[in-house]
C-alpha cells in the first residue's frame, strides 16, 4: 500500500507471490497442529497454490507478471514455487497426484537455467513496487542476482526429498506421483473394451 494514495498498483508480480507462499510454508511448519486458526491458514495456502499453479507456462516456468503471458519467464519465482509445492506435498498438505507433476515440470525448467559455470540465468534483479506494468516487463535479469541462488538450492533439495518420499511413474504418457509404489503397467485412465 502506498501512503497518500487512494488507489494502489495491482500487479501480480511472480517473486512477491513466491515470498508470500514461502512465508506460508514457514508458518505452517511451526504452527502447532492444534492452533485454532491453522485450518484457515492452510485454506489460504491451498488457494494460493491453486491460483499460482493454474498460471504455469508450458515450459514449466512462471511469468514475471503471473497473469500476463507476454511478460518474460522468471527463474527465481519458479524456484520458490517448486520448493513450496514439493515441501507441501512431502508434508501432506496438498495432493501429490495434482501437484507433483507441476513441481517436476517447474524443476526441469529451473535446472535448465543453471549454466555451465553454475550460474542461475533468468532471475529478475531486485525489484520494488511500481504503478505501471512496463516497470516489471523491463526489469533486467542477471546471473549476479543473488536472490535466485537460494531458491534454486532449496527447490533442488526439496525435489530430492520428494523423489525419495513418493513414487513418480509415467502413466499414459503423463507423470504421476503416487504415495505407494505402483506395480501395474495399466494406465490410470482406461476404457474397458467389450469382449
Coordinates of N, CA and C in Angstrom, one line a residue:
X1 N 0.8 -1.2 0.0 CA 0.0 0.0 0.0 C 0.9 1.2 0.0
X2 N 0.4 2.2 -0.7 CA 1.2 3.5 -0.8 C 0.5 4.5 0.0
X3 N 1.2 5.1 0.9 CA 0.6 6.2 1.7 C 0.3 7.3 0.8
X4 N -0.7 8.1 1.1 CA -1.2 9.2 0.4 C -1.8 8.8 -1.0
X5 N -2.1 7.6 -1.2 CA -2.7 7.2 -2.5 C -4.0 6.4 -2.2
X6 N -5.1 6.7 -2.8 CA -6.3 6.0 -2.6 C -6.4 4.8 -3.5
X7 N -5.7 4.8 -4.6 CA -5.7 3.6 -5.5 C -4.3 3.1 -5.5
X8 N -4.1 1.8 -5.5 CA -2.8 1.1 -5.4 C -2.6 0.2 -6.6
X9 N -1.3 0.1 -6.9 CA -1.0 -0.8 -8.1 C -1.4 -2.2 -7.8
X10 N -1.8 -2.9 -8.8 CA -2.3 -4.3 -8.6 C -1.7 -5.2 -9.7
X11 N -0.4 -5.4 -9.5 CA 0.3 -6.3 -10.5 C 0.7 -7.6 -9.8
X12 N 0.5 -8.7 -10.4 CA 0.7 -10.0 -9.8 C 2.2 -10.4 -10.1
X13 N 3.1 -9.7 -9.4 CA 4.5 -10.0 -9.6 C 4.8 -11.4 -9.0
X14 N 5.5 -12.2 -9.8 CA 5.7 -13.6 -9.5 C 6.5 -13.8 -8.2
X15 N 7.7 -13.1 -8.1 CA 8.5 -13.3 -6.9 C 7.8 -12.9 -5.6
X16 N 7.1 -11.8 -5.7 CA 6.4 -11.4 -4.5 C 5.4 -12.4 -4.1
X17 N 4.7 -13.1 -5.0 CA 3.8 -14.2 -4.7 C 4.6 -15.3 -4.2
X18 N 5.8 -15.5 -4.7 CA 6.7 -16.6 -4.1 C 7.1 -16.4 -2.7
X19 N 7.4 -15.1 -2.4 CA 7.8 -14.9 -1.0 C 6.6 -15.1 0.0
X20 N 5.4 -14.7 -0.5 CA 4.2 -14.9 0.3 C 3.9 -16.4 0.5
X21 N 4.1 -17.2 -0.6 CA 3.9 -18.6 -0.5 C 4.9 -19.3 0.4
X22 N 6.1 -18.9 0.3 CA 7.2 -19.4 1.1 C 7.0 -19.1 2.6
X23 N 6.5 -17.9 2.9 CA 6.2 -17.5 4.2 C 5.1 -18.3 4.8
X24 N 4.1 -18.6 4.0 CA 3.0 -19.5 4.5 C 3.6 -20.9 4.8
X25 N 4.5 -21.4 4.0 CA 5.1 -22.7 4.3 C 5.9 -22.7 5.6
X26 N 6.6 -21.6 5.8 CA 7.4 -21.5 7.0 C 6.5 -21.4 8.2
X27 N 5.4 -20.7 8.1 CA 4.5 -20.5 9.2 C 3.8 -21.9 9.5
X28 N 3.3 -22.6 8.5 CA 2.7 -23.9 8.7 C 3.7 -24.9 9.3
X29 N 4.9 -24.8 9.0 CA 5.9 -25.7 9.6 C 6.0 -25.6 11.1
X30 N 5.8 -24.4 11.6 CA 6.0 -24.1 13.0 C 4.7 -23.9 13.8
X31 N 3.6 -23.8 13.1 CA 2.3 -23.5 13.7 C 1.8 -24.8 14.3
X32 N 1.5 -24.9 15.6 CA 1.0 -26.1 16.2 C -0.2 -26.7 15.5
X33 N -0.3 -28.0 15.4 CA -1.4 -28.7 14.7 C -2.8 -28.3 15.4
X34 N -2.7 -28.0 16.7 CA -4.0 -27.7 17.4 C -4.2 -26.2 17.5
X35 N -3.5 -25.4 16.7 CA -3.7 -23.9 16.7 C -5.1 -23.7 16.1
X36 N -5.9 -22.9 16.8 CA -7.3 -22.7 16.4 C -7.5 -22.2 14.9
X37 N -6.6 -21.4 14.4 CA -6.7 -20.8 13.1 C -5.9 -21.5 12.0
X38 N -5.3 -22.7 12.4 CA -4.4 -23.4 11.4 C -5.2 -23.8 10.2
X39 N -6.4 -24.2 10.3 CA -7.2 -24.6 9.1 C -7.4 -23.4 8.2
X40 N -7.6 -22.3 8.8 CA -7.8 -21.1 8.0 C -6.5 -20.7 7.2
X41 N -5.3 -20.8 7.9 CA -4.1 -20.5 7.2 C -3.8 -21.5 6.1
X42 N -4.1 -22.8 6.4 CA -4.0 -23.9 5.4 C -4.9 -23.6 4.2
X43 N -6.1 -23.2 4.4 CA -7.0 -22.9 3.3 C -6.5 -21.8 2.4
X44 N -5.9 -20.7 3.1 CA -5.3 -19.6 2.3 C -4.1 -20.1 1.5
X45 N -3.3 -21.0 2.1 CA -2.2 -21.5 1.4 C -2.6 -22.4 0.2
X46 N -3.6 -23.2 0.4 CA -4.0 -24.1 -0.7 C -4.7 -23.3 -1.8
X47 N -5.4 -22.2 -1.5 CA -6.0 -21.4 -2.5 C -4.9 -20.7 -3.3
X48 N -3.8 -20.2 -2.6 CA -2.7 -19.6 -3.3 C -2.0 -20.6 -4.2
X49 N -1.8 -21.8 -3.8 CA -1.2 -22.9 -4.6 C -2.1 -23.1 -5.9
X50 N -3.4 -23.2 -5.7 CA -4.3 -23.4 -6.8 C -4.2 -22.3 -7.8
X51 N -4.2 -21.1 -7.3 CA -4.1 -19.9 -8.2 C -2.8 -19.8 -9.0
X52 N -1.7 -20.1 -8.3 CA -0.4 -19.9 -9.0 C -0.2 -21.1 -9.9
X53 N -0.5 -22.3 -9.5 CA -0.2 -23.4 -10.4 C -1.0 -23.4 -11.7
X54 N -2.2 -22.7 -11.7 CA -3.0 -22.6 -12.9 C -2.3 -21.7 -13.9
X55 N -1.3 -20.9 -13.5 CA -0.7 -20.0 -14.4 C 0.7 -20.4 -14.9
X56 N 1.1 -21.7 -14.6 CA 2.4 -22.2 -15.0 C 2.4 -22.2 -16.5
X57 N 3.5 -21.8 -17.1 CA 3.7 -21.9 -18.6 C 3.9 -23.3 -19.0
X58 N 3.8 -23.6 -20.3 CA 4.1 -24.9 -20.8 C 5.5 -25.3 -20.7
X59 N 6.4 -24.3 -20.6 CA 7.8 -24.6 -20.4 C 8.2 -25.0 -19.0
X60 N 7.2 -24.7 -18.0 CA 7.4 -25.1 -16.6 C 7.7 -23.9 -15.8
X61 N 8.1 -22.8 -16.4 CA 8.4 -21.5 -15.6 C 7.2 -20.7 -15.5
X62 N 7.2 -19.7 -14.6 CA 6.1 -18.8 -14.4 C 6.6 -17.4 -15.0
X63 N 5.6 -16.6 -15.4 CA 5.9 -15.3 -16.0 C 6.2 -14.3 -14.9
X64 N 7.0 -13.3 -15.2 CA 7.4 -12.2 -14.3 C 6.1 -11.6 -13.7
X65 N 5.1 -11.3 -14.6 CA 3.8 -10.9 -14.1 C 2.9 -12.2 -14.4
X66 N 2.5 -12.8 -13.3 CA 1.9 -14.1 -13.4 C 0.7 -14.2 -14.4
X67 N -0.1 -13.1 -14.5 CA -1.3 -13.2 -15.3 C -1.1 -12.5 -16.7
X68 N 0.2 -12.3 -17.0 CA 0.5 -11.6 -18.3 C 1.5 -12.5 -19.1
X69 N 1.0 -13.3 -20.0 CA 1.8 -14.3 -20.7 C 2.8 -13.6 -21.6
X70 N 2.7 -12.3 -21.8 CA 3.7 -11.7 -22.7 C 4.9 -11.1 -21.9
X71 N 4.8 -11.2 -20.5 CA 6.0 -10.9 -19.7 C 6.9 -12.1 -19.7
X72 N 8.2 -11.8 -19.4 CA 9.2 -12.9 -19.6 C 9.0 -14.0 -18.5
X73 N 9.6 -15.1 -18.8 CA 9.6 -16.2 -17.8 C 10.8 -16.0 -16.8
X74 N 10.5 -16.2 -15.6 CA 11.4 -15.8 -14.5 C 11.8 -17.0 -13.6
X75 N 13.1 -17.1 -13.4 CA 13.6 -18.3 -12.7 C 13.4 -18.3 -11.2
X76 N 13.7 -17.2 -10.5 CA 13.7 -17.3 -9.0 C 12.3 -17.5 -8.5
X77 N 11.3 -16.9 -9.1 CA 9.9 -17.2 -8.6 C 9.6 -18.6 -8.8
X78 N 9.9 -19.1 -10.0 CA 9.7 -20.6 -10.3 C 10.3 -21.5 -9.3
X79 N 11.6 -21.2 -8.9 CA 12.3 -22.0 -8.0 C 11.6 -22.0 -6.6
X80 N 11.1 -20.8 -6.2 CA 10.3 -20.7 -4.9 C 9.1 -21.5 -5.0
X81 N 8.3 -21.4 -6.1 CA 7.1 -22.2 -6.2 C 7.4 -23.7 -6.2
X82 N 8.5 -24.1 -6.9 CA 8.9 -25.6 -6.9 C 9.2 -26.0 -5.4
X83 N 10.0 -25.2 -4.7 CA 10.2 -25.6 -3.3 C 8.9 -25.7 -2.5
X84 N 8.1 -24.7 -2.6 CA 6.8 -24.7 -1.8 C 5.9 -25.9 -2.2
X85 N 5.8 -26.2 -3.5 CA 5.0 -27.3 -3.9 C 5.5 -28.6 -3.4
X86 N 6.8 -28.8 -3.6 CA 7.4 -30.1 -3.2 C 7.4 -30.2 -1.7
X87 N 7.6 -29.2 -1.0 CA 7.6 -29.2 0.5 C 6.2 -29.5 1.0
X88 N 5.2 -28.9 0.4 CA 3.8 -29.1 0.8 C 3.3 -30.5 0.5
X89 N 3.8 -31.0 -0.6 CA 3.5 -32.4 -0.9 C 4.1 -33.4 0.1
X90 N 5.4 -33.2 0.4 CA 6.0 -34.0 1.4 C 5.4 -33.9 2.7
X91 N 4.9 -32.8 3.1 CA 4.2 -32.6 4.4 C 2.8 -33.1 4.4
X92 N 2.2 -33.5 3.2 CA 0.9 -34.0 3.1 C -0.2 -32.8 3.1
X93 N 0.2 -31.6 2.8 CA -0.7 -30.5 2.8 C -1.5 -30.4 1.4
X94 N -0.9 -30.9 0.4 CA -1.5 -30.8 -1.0 C -1.4 -32.2 -1.6
X95 N -2.2 -32.4 -2.6 CA -2.3 -33.7 -3.3 C -1.1 -33.9 -4.2
X96 N -0.4 -35.0 -4.0 CA 0.8 -35.3 -4.9 C 0.4 -35.6 -6.4
X97 N -0.8 -36.2 -6.6 CA -1.2 -36.5 -8.0 C -1.4 -35.2 -8.7
X98 N -2.1 -34.2 -8.1 CA -2.4 -33.0 -8.7 C -1.1 -32.1 -8.9
X99 N -0.3 -32.0 -7.8 CA 0.8 -31.0 -7.8 C 2.2 -31.6 -8.0
X100 N 2.4 -32.9 -7.9 CA 3.7 -33.4 -8.2 C 4.2 -33.1 -9.6
X101 N 3.4 -33.3 -10.6 CA 3.8 -33.0 -12.0 C 4.1 -31.5 -12.2
X102 N 3.4 -30.7 -11.5 CA 3.6 -29.2 -11.6 C 5.0 -28.9 -11.0
X103 N 5.3 -29.5 -9.9 CA 6.7 -29.3 -9.3 C 7.7 -29.8 -10.2
X104 N 7.5 -31.0 -10.7 CA 8.5 -31.7 -11.6 C 8.8 -30.8 -12.8
X105 N 7.7 -30.4 -13.5 CA 7.9 -29.6 -14.7 C 8.6 -28.3 -14.3
X106 N 8.3 -27.7 -13.2 CA 9.0 -26.5 -12.8 C 10.5 -26.7 -12.5
X107 N 10.7 -27.8 -11.8 CA 12.1 -28.2 -11.5 C 12.9 -28.4 -12.8
X108 N 12.3 -29.1 -13.7 CA 13.0 -29.4 -15.0 C 13.4 -28.0 -15.7
X109 N 12.5 -27.1 -15.6 CA 12.7 -25.8 -16.2 C 13.8 -25.0 -15.5
X110 N 13.7 -25.0 -14.1 CA 14.7 -24.3 -13.3 C 16.1 -24.9 -13.5
X111 N 16.2 -26.2 -13.5 CA 17.5 -26.9 -13.6 C 18.1 -26.6 -15.0
X112 N 17.3 -26.3 -16.0 CA 17.8 -25.9 -17.3 C 18.3 -24.5 -17.4
X113 N 18.1 -23.7 -16.3 CA 18.5 -22.3 -16.2 C 19.9 -22.2 -15.5
X114 N 20.4 -23.4 -15.1 CA 21.8 -23.4 -14.5 C 22.8 -23.6 -15.6
X115 N 23.6 -22.6 -15.8 CA 24.5 -22.7 -16.9 C 25.8 -23.5 -16.5
X116 N 26.7 -23.7 -17.5 CA 27.9 -24.5 -17.3 C 28.8 -24.0 -16.2
X117 N 28.7 -22.7 -15.9 CA 29.5 -22.1 -14.8 C 28.8 -22.2 -13.4
X118 N 27.6 -22.8 -13.4 CA 26.9 -22.9 -12.2 C 26.1 -21.7 -11.9
X119 N 25.9 -20.8 -12.8 CA 25.2 -19.5 -12.6 C 23.7 -19.8 -12.9
X120 N 22.8 -19.1 -12.2 CA 21.4 -19.2 -12.4 C 21.0 -18.1 -13.4
X121 N 20.5 -18.4 -14.5 CA 20.1 -17.5 -15.5 C 18.6 -17.2 -15.4
X122 N 18.2 -16.0 -15.8 CA 16.7 -15.7 -15.9 C 16.1 -15.2 -14.6
X123 N 17.0 -14.7 -13.6 CA 16.5 -14.1 -12.4 C 16.4 -12.6 -12.5
X124 N 15.2 -12.1 -12.2 CA 15.0 -10.7 -12.2 C 15.8 -10.0 -11.1
X125 N 16.4 -8.9 -11.4 CA 17.2 -8.2 -10.4 C 16.2 -7.7 -9.3
X126 N 16.8 -7.2 -8.2 CA 15.9 -6.6 -7.1 C 14.9 -5.7 -7.6
X127 N 13.7 -5.8 -7.1 CA 12.6 -5.1 -7.7 C 11.7 -4.5 -6.6
X128 N 11.3 -3.2 -6.7 CA 10.4 -2.6 -5.8 C 9.0 -2.6 -6.3
X129 N 8.3 -1.6 -6.1 CA 6.9 -1.5 -6.5 C 6.7 -0.4 -7.5
X130 N 5.9 -0.6 -8.5 CA 5.7 0.5 -9.5 C 4.2 0.6 -9.8
X131 N 3.9 1.6 -10.5 CA 2.5 1.9 -10.9 C 2.2 1.6 -12.3
X132 N 3.1 1.0 -13.0 CA 2.9 0.7 -14.4 C 3.5 -0.7 -14.8
X133 N 2.9 -1.4 -15.7 CA 3.4 -2.8 -16.0 C 4.8 -2.7 -16.6
X134 N 5.1 -1.7 -17.4 CA 6.4 -1.6 -18.0 C 7.5 -1.8 -17.1
X135 N 7.4 -1.3 -15.9 CA 8.4 -1.4 -14.8 C 8.8 -2.9 -14.6
X136 N 7.8 -3.7 -14.6 CA 8.0 -5.2 -14.3 C 8.5 -5.9 -15.6
X137 N 7.9 -5.5 -16.7 CA 8.2 -6.1 -18.0 C 9.7 -5.9 -18.4
X138 N 10.3 -4.8 -18.0 CA 11.6 -4.4 -18.4 C 12.7 -4.5 -17.3
X139 N 12.3 -5.0 -16.2 CA 13.3 -5.2 -15.2 C 14.3 -6.2 -15.7
X140 N 15.6 -5.9 -15.6 CA 16.6 -6.8 -16.2 C 16.8 -8.1 -15.4
X141 N 17.3 -9.1 -16.1 CA 17.7 -10.4 -15.4 C 19.2 -10.4 -15.4
X142 N 19.7 -11.0 -14.4 CA 21.2 -11.0 -14.2 C 21.6 -12.3 -13.4
X143 N 22.7 -12.9 -13.9 CA 23.2 -14.1 -13.2 C 23.8 -13.7 -11.8
X144 N 24.0 -12.4 -11.5 CA 24.5 -12.0 -10.3 C 23.4 -11.6 -9.3
X145 N 22.2 -11.8 -9.7 CA 21.0 -11.5 -8.8 C 21.0 -12.6 -7.7
X146 N 21.6 -12.3 -6.6 CA 21.9 -13.4 -5.6 C 20.6 -14.0 -5.1
X147 N 19.5 -13.4 -5.1 CA 18.3 -13.9 -4.5 C 17.7 -15.0 -5.4
X148 N 18.3 -15.4 -6.5 CA 17.9 -16.5 -7.3 C 18.6 -17.8 -6.9
X149 N 19.7 -17.7 -6.2 CA 20.5 -18.9 -5.9 C 19.9 -19.7 -4.7
X150 N 19.5 -19.1 -3.7 CA 18.9 -19.8 -2.5 C 17.7 -20.6 -2.9
X151 N 16.7 -19.9 -3.6 CA 15.6 -20.7 -4.0 C 15.9 -21.9 -4.9
X152 N 16.9 -21.7 -5.8 CA 17.2 -22.9 -6.7 C 17.8 -24.0 -5.8
X153 N 18.6 -23.7 -4.8 CA 19.2 -24.8 -4.0 C 18.0 -25.4 -3.1
X154 N 17.2 -24.6 -2.6 CA 16.0 -25.1 -1.8 C 15.2 -26.0 -2.7
X155 N 14.9 -25.5 -3.9 CA 14.0 -26.3 -4.8 C 14.6 -27.7 -5.1
X156 N 15.9 -27.7 -5.4 CA 16.6 -28.9 -5.8 C 16.6 -29.9 -4.6
X157 N 16.9 -29.4 -3.4 CA 16.9 -30.2 -2.2 C 15.5 -30.8 -1.9
X158 N 14.5 -30.0 -2.1 CA 13.2 -30.5 -1.8 C 12.7 -31.4 -2.8
X159 N 13.1 -31.3 -4.1 CA 12.7 -32.2 -5.1 C 13.4 -33.6 -4.8
X160 N 14.6 -33.6 -4.3 CA 15.3 -34.8 -3.9 C 14.5 -35.5 -2.9
X161 N 14.1 -34.7 -1.9 CA 13.2 -35.3 -0.8 C 11.9 -35.8 -1.3
X162 N 11.3 -35.1 -2.3 CA 10.0 -35.6 -2.9 C 10.2 -36.9 -3.6
X163 N 11.3 -37.0 -4.3 CA 11.6 -38.2 -5.1 C 11.9 -39.4 -4.2
X164 N 12.4 -39.1 -3.0 CA 12.7 -40.2 -2.0 C 11.4 -40.5 -1.2
X165 N 10.5 -39.6 -1.2 CA 9.3 -39.8 -0.4 C 8.1 -40.5 -1.2
X166 N 8.0 -40.1 -2.4 CA 6.9 -40.6 -3.2 C 7.4 -41.4 -4.4
X167 N 6.5 -41.9 -5.2 CA 6.8 -42.8 -6.3 C 6.3 -42.2 -7.6
X168 N 7.2 -41.5 -8.4 CA 6.8 -41.0 -9.7 C 6.7 -42.1 -10.7
X169 N 5.8 -42.0 -11.6 CA 5.7 -43.0 -12.6 C 5.0 -42.4 -13.8
X170 N 5.5 -42.8 -15.0 CA 4.8 -42.4 -16.2 C 3.5 -43.2 -16.3
X171 N 2.4 -42.6 -16.6 CA 1.2 -43.3 -16.7 C 0.4 -42.7 -17.9
X172 N 0.2 -43.4 -18.9 CA -0.5 -43.0 -20.1 C 0.1 -41.7 -20.6
X173 N 1.5 -41.7 -20.7 CA 2.3 -40.5 -21.2 C 2.3 -39.3 -20.3
X174 N 1.8 -39.5 -19.1 CA 1.8 -38.4 -18.1 C 2.5 -38.8 -16.8
X175 N 3.2 -37.9 -16.2 CA 3.9 -38.2 -15.0 C 2.9 -38.1 -13.9
X176 N 2.9 -39.1 -13.0 CA 2.0 -39.1 -11.8 C 2.9 -39.4 -10.6
X177 N 2.6 -38.8 -9.5 CA 3.2 -39.1 -8.2 C 2.3 -39.9 -7.4
X178 N 2.7 -41.0 -6.9 CA 1.9 -41.9 -6.1 C 2.5 -42.0 -4.7
X179 N 1.6 -42.2 -3.7 CA 2.1 -42.4 -2.3 C 2.6 -43.8 -2.1
X180 N 2.2 -44.8 -2.9 CA 2.8 -46.1 -2.9 C 3.3 -46.5 -4.2
X181 N 4.3 -47.4 -4.2 CA 4.9 -47.9 -5.5 C 3.8 -48.6 -6.3
X182 N 3.7 -48.3 -7.6 CA 2.8 -48.9 -8.5 C 3.4 -50.1 -9.1
X183 N 2.7 -51.2 -9.0 CA 3.2 -52.5 -9.6 C 2.6 -52.7 -11.0
X184 N 1.5 -52.0 -11.3 CA 0.8 -52.3 -12.6 C 1.4 -51.4 -13.7
X185 N 1.3 -51.8 -14.9 CA 1.6 -51.0 -16.1 C 0.3 -50.5 -16.7
X186 N -0.8 -50.8 -16.1 CA -2.1 -50.3 -16.7 C -2.2 -48.8 -16.5
X187 N -2.7 -48.2 -17.6 CA -2.9 -46.7 -17.5 C -3.9 -46.3 -16.4
X188 N -3.7 -45.2 -15.8 CA -4.7 -44.7 -14.8 C -6.0 -44.4 -15.4
X189 N -6.1 -44.0 -16.7 CA -7.3 -43.7 -17.3 C -7.5 -44.8 -18.5
X190 N -8.5 -45.5 -18.4 CA -8.7 -46.5 -19.5 C -10.2 -46.8 -19.6
X191 N -10.5 -47.2 -20.8 CA -11.9 -47.6 -21.1 C -11.9 -49.1 -21.3
X192 N -12.8 -49.7 -20.5 CA -12.9 -51.2 -20.7 C -13.4 -51.5 -22.1
X193 N -12.9 -52.5 -22.7 CA -13.3 -53.0 -24.0 C -14.3 -54.1 -23.9
X194 N -15.3 -54.1 -24.7 CA -16.3 -55.2 -24.7 C -15.6 -56.4 -25.4
X195 N -15.9 -57.6 -24.8 CA -15.4 -58.8 -25.3 C -16.3 -59.4 -26.3

